[in-house]
CSV table of C-alpha atoms and ligand atoms in Angstrom, one decimal:
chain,number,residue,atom,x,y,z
A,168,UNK,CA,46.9,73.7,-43.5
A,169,UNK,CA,44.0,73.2,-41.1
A,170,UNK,CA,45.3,76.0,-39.1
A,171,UNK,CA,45.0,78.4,-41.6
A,172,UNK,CA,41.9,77.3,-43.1
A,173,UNK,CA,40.3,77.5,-39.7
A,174,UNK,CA,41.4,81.1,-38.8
A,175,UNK,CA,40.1,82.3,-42.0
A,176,UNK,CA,36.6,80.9,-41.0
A,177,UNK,CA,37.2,82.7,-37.3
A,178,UNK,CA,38.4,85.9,-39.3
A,179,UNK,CA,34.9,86.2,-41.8
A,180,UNK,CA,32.8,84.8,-38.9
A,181,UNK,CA,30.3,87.3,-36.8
A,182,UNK,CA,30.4,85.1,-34.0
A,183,UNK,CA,32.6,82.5,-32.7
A,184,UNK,CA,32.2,80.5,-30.2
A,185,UNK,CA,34.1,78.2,-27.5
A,186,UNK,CA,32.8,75.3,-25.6
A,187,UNK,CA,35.5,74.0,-23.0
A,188,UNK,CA,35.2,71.2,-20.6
A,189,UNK,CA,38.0,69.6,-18.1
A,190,UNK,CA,40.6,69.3,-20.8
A,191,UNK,CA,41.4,72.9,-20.8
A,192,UNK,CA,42.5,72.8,-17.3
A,193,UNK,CA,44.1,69.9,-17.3
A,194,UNK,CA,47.6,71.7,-18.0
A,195,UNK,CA,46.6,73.9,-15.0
A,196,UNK,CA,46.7,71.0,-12.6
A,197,UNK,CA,42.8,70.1,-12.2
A,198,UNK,CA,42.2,66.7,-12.8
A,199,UNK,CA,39.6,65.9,-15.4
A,200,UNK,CA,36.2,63.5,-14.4
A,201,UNK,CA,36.7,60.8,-17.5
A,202,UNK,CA,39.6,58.9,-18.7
A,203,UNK,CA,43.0,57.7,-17.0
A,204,UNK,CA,42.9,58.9,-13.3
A,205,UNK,CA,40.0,61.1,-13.8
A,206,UNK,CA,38.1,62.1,-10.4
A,207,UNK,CA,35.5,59.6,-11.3
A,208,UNK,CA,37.8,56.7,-10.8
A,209,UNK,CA,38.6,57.6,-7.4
A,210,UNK,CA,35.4,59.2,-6.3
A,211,UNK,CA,31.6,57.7,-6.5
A,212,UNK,CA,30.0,59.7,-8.8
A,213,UNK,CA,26.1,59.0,-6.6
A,214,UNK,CA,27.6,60.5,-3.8
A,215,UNK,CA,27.4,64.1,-5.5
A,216,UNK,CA,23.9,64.0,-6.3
A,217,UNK,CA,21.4,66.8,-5.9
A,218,UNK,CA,18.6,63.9,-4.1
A,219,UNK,CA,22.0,63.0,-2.1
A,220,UNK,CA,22.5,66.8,-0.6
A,221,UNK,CA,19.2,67.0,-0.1
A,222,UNK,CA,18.6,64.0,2.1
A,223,UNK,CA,21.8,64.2,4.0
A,224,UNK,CA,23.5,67.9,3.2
A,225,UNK,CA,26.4,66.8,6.7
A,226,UNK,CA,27.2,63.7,4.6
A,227,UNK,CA,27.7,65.4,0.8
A,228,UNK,CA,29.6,68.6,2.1
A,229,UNK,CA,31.6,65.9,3.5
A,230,UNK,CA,32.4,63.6,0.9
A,231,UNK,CA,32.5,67.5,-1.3
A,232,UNK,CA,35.3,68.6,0.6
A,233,UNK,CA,36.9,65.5,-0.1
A,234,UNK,CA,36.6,65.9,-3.5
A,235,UNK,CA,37.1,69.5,-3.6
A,236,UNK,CA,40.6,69.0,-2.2
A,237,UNK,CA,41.3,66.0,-4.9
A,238,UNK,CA,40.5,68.9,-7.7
A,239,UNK,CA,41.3,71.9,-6.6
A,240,UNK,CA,44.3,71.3,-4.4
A,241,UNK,CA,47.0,73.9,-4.2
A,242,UNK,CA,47.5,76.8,-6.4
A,243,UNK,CA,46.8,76.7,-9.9
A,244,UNK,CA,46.8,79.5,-12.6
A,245,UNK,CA,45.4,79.9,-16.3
A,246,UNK,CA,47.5,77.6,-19.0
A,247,UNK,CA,49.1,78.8,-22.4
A,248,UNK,CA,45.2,77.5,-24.2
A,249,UNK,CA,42.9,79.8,-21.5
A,250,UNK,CA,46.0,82.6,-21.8
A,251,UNK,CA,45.0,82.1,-26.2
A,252,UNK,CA,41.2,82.3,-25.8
A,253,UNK,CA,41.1,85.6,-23.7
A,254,UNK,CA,43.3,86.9,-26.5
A,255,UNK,CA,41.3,86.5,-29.0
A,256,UNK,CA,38.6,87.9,-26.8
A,257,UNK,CA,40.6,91.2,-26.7
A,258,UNK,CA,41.2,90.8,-30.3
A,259,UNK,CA,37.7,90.8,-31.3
A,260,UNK,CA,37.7,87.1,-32.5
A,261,UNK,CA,35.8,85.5,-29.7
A,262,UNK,CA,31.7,86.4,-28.7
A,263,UNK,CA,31.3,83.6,-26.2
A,264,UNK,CA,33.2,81.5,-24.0
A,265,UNK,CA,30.4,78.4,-22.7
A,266,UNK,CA,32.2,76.2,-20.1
A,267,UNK,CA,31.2,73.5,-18.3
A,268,UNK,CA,34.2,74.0,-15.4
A,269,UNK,CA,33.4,75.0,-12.3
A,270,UNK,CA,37.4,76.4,-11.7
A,271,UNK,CA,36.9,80.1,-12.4
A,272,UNK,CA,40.4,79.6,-14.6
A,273,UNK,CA,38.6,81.7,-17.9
A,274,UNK,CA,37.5,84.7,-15.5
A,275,UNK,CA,41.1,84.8,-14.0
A,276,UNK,CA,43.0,84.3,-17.7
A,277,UNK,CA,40.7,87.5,-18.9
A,278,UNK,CA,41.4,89.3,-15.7
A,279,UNK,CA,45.1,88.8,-16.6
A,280,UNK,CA,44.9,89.9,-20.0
A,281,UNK,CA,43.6,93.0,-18.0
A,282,UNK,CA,41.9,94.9,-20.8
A,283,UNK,CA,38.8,96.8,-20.9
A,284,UNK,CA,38.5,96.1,-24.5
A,285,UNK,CA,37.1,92.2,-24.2
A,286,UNK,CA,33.7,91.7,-25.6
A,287,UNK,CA,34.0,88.1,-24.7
A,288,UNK,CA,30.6,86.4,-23.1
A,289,UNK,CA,31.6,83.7,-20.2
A,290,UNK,CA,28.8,81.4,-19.3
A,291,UNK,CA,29.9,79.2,-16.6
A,292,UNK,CA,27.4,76.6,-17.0
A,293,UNK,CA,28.3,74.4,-14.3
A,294,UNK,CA,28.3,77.4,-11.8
A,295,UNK,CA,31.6,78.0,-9.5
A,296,UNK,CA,33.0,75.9,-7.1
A,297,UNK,CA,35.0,78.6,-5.2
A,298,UNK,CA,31.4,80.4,-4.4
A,299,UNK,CA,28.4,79.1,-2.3
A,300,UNK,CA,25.3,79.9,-2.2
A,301,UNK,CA,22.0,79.6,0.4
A,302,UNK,CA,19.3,77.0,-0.6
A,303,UNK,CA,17.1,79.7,1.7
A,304,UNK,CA,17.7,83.3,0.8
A,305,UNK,CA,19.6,82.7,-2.4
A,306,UNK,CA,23.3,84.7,-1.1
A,307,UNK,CA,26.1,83.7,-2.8
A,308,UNK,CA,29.4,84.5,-1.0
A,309,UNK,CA,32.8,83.7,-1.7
A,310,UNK,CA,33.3,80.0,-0.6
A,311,UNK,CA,36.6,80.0,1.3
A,312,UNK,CA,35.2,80.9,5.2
A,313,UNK,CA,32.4,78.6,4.6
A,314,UNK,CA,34.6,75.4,3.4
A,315,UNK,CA,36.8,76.2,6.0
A,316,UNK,CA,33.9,76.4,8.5
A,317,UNK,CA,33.0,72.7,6.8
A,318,UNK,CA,36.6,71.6,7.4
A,319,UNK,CA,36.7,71.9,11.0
A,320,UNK,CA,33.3,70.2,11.5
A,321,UNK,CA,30.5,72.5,10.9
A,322,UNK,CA,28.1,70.3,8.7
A,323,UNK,CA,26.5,71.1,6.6
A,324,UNK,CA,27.2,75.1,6.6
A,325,UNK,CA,24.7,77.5,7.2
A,326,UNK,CA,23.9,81.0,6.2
A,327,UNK,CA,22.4,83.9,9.1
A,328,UNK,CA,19.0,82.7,7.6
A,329,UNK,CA,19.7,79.7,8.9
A,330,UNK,CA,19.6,78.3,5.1
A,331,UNK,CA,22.3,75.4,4.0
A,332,UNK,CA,24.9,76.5,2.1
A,333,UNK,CA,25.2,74.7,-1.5
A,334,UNK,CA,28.3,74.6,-3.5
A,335,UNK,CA,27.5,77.3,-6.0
A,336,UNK,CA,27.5,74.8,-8.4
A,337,UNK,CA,25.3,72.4,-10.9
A,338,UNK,CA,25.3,68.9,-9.2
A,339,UNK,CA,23.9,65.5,-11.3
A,340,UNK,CA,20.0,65.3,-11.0
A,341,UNK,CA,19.9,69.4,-11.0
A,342,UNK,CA,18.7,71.5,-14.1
A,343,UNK,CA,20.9,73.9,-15.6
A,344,UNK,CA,19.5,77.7,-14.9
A,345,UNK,CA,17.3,77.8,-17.4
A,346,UNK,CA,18.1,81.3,-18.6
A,347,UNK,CA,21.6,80.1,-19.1
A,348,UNK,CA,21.6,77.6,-21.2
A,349,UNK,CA,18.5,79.4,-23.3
A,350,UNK,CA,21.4,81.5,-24.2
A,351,UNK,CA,23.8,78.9,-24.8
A,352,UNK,CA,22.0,77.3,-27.4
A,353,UNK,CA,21.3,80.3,-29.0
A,354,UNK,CA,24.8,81.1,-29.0
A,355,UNK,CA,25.8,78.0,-30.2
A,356,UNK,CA,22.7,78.1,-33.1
A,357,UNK,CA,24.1,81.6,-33.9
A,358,UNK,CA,27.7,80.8,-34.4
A,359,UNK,CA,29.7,80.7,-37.3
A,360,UNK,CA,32.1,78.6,-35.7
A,361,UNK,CA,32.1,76.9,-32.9
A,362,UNK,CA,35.6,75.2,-31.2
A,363,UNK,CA,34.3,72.5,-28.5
A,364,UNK,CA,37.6,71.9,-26.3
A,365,UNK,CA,38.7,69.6,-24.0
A,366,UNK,CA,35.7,67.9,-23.4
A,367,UNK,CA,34.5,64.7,-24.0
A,368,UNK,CA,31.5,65.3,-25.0
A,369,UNK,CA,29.5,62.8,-23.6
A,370,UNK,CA,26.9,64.1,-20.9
A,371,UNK,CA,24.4,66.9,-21.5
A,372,UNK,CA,24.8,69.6,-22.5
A,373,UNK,CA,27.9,68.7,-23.9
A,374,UNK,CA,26.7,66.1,-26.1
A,375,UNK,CA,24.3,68.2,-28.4
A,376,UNK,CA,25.3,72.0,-28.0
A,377,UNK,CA,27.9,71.1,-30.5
A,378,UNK,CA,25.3,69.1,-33.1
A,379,UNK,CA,23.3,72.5,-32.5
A,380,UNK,CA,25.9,74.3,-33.5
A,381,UNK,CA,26.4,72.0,-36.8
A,382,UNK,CA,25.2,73.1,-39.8
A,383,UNK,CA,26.2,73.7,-43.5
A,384,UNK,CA,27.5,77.6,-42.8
A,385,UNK,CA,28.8,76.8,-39.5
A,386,UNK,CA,32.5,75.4,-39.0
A,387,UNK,CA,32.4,73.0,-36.1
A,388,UNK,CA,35.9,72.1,-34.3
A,389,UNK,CA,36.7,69.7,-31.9
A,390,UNK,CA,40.0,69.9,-29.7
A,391,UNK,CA,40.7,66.8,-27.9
A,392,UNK,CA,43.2,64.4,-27.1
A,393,UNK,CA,40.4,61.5,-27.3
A,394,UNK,CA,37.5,61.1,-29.5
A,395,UNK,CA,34.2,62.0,-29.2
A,396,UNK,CA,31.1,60.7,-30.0
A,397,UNK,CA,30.5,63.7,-31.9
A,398,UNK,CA,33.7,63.8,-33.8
A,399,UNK,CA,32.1,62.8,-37.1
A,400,UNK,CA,30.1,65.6,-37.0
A,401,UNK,CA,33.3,68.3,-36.9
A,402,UNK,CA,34.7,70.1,-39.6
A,403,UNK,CA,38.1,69.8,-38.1
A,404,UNK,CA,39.3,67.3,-35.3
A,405,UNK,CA,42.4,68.4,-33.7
A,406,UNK,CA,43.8,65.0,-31.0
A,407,UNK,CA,46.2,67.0,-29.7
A,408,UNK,CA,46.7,68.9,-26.3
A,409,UNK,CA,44.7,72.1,-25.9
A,410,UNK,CA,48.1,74.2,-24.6
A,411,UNK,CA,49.6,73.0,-28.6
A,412,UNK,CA,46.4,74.1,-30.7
A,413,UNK,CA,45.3,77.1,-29.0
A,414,UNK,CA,48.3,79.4,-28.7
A,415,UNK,CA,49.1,78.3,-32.7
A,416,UNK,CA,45.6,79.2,-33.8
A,417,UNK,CA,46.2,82.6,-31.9
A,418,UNK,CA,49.3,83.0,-33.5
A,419,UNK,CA,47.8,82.1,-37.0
A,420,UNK,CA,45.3,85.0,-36.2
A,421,UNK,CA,47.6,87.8,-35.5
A,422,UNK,CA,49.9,87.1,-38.5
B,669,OAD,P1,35.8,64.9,-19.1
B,669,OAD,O1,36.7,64.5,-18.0
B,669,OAD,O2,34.7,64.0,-19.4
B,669,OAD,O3,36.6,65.0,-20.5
B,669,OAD,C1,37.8,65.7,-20.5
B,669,OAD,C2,38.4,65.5,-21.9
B,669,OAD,O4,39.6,66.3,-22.0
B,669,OAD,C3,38.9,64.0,-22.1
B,669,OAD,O5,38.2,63.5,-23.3
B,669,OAD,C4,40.4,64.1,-22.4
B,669,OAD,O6,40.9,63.3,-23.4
B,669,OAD,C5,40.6,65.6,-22.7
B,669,OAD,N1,41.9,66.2,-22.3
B,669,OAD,C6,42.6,66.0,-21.2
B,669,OAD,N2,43.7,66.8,-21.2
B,669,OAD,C7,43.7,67.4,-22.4
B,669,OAD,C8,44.6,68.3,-23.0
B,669,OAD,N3,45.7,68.7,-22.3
B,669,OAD,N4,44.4,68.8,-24.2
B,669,OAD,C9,43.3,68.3,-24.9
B,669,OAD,N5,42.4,67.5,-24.4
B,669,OAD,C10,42.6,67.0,-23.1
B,669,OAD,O7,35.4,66.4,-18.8
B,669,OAD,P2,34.1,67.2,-19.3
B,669,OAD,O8,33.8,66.8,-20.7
B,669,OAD,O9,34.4,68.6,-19.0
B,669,OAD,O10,29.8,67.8,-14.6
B,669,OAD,O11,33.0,66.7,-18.4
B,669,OAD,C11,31.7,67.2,-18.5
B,669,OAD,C12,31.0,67.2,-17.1
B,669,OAD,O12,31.0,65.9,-16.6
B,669,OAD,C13,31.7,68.0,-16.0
B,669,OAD,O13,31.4,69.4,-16.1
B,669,OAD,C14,31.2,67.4,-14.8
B,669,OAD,C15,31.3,66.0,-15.2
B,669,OAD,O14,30.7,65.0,-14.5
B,669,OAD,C16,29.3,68.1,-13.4
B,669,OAD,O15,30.0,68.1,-12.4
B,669,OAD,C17,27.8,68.5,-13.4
């Protein structure tokens, strides 16, 4: 079936590559932006602006905290589909993991896989929303003190340097590190095949690292439980959830 045909392109490929958006977390308990009850519906999307923290950092840290508790409320741990990706890290089978999530969930599943042996790349694109970082000096530091400091009315946090703190994260109207997603293109130009998951696949850079990816050699695959506008340009469109696919296609692998 599709399964099989696919792992044998993952088995003669050099490099493979995975593009994962809010879909893959979904299982985990993090609410996706897009679709039924996706943050979006319940928060204003021009509140989280770069010209917003800018003009009036108190009133975005604010509102952020706010949305950081809607999305990142309680515990939550790597799913079954992160849990199948950092396997086929250790197994050889994956160069790159590219996300655009800002959960940290891919570093934790490959810290639980604990071996020394993954080659696996993880560009978090968006950044990580459990760091911060100072607008002044550049620090980054683990987030926790500072939202707490935010929490109890200290807005916006500063560093020592007397800097804001930013949410160590890429917010609308910000570019993407440049050096980052230099080397996400060229990943995704490079690859052999190249799974976009749990994403919907309609803001940038989501929207063309996969067409990048596309061409006559390379094996494009799309895991999603909606369609995407680039669906027609995948060799293979799974509509099913990530948590079903993944741990299959791992399975598929190791037989
Ligand atoms: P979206 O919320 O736009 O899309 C998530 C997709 O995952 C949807 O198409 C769902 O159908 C699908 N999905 C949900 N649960 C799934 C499951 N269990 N199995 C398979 N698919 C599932 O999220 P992203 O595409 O990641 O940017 O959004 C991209 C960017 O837009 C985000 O990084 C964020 C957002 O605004 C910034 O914050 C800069």
């Amino acid at each position: 079936d599709d399964l099989e045909r696919l792992a044998a392109d993952i088995r003669r490929a050099d490099t493979v590559v995975a593009f994962t958006g809010a879909g893959i977390s979904a299982p985990s308990g993090v609410p996706t932006f897009r679709g039924d009850d996706g943050v979006w519906e319940h928060f204003d999307e021009g509140q989280f602006t770069y010209g917003r923290f800018q003009r009036d950092p108190a009133g975005f840290w604010a509102d952020r905290l706010e949305l950081q508790r809607a999305m990142f409320d309680g515990e939550f741990e790597p799913n079954a589909a992160h849990e199948a990706l950092a396997a086929m890290g250790t197994d050889g089978h994956l160069e790159a993991i590219l996300t655009q999530n800002t959960d940290g969930l891919h570093a934790d599943a490959a810290d639980s896989v604990a071996s020394d042996s993954s080659e696996t790349t993880l560009l978090e694109l968006h950044g990580n929303a459990r760091r911060v970082r100072c607008t002044d000096c550049g620090r980054r530091i683990d987030g926790d003190p500072v939202f707490e400091r935010a929490a109890d009315g200290d807005l916006p946090p500063t560093c020592d340097c007397g800097g804001v703190y930013k949410p160590d994260v890429v917010l609308f109207g910000e570019q993407l590190p440049g050096a980052v997603i230099q080397r996400a293109r060229a990943l995704a130009r490079e690859s052999d095949v190249f799974l976009a998951i749990g994403s919907s696949l309609v803001v940038e850079p989501a929207a063309s690292l996969p067409r990048l990816a596309a061409s006559p050699e390379t094996t494009v695959g799309i895991i999603n439980l909606e369609s995407t506008p680039v669906d027609s340009a995948a060799d293979i469109v799974y509509r099913e959830d990530v948590t079903t696919v993944l741990p299959r296609l791992r399975d598929v692998l190791e037989a």
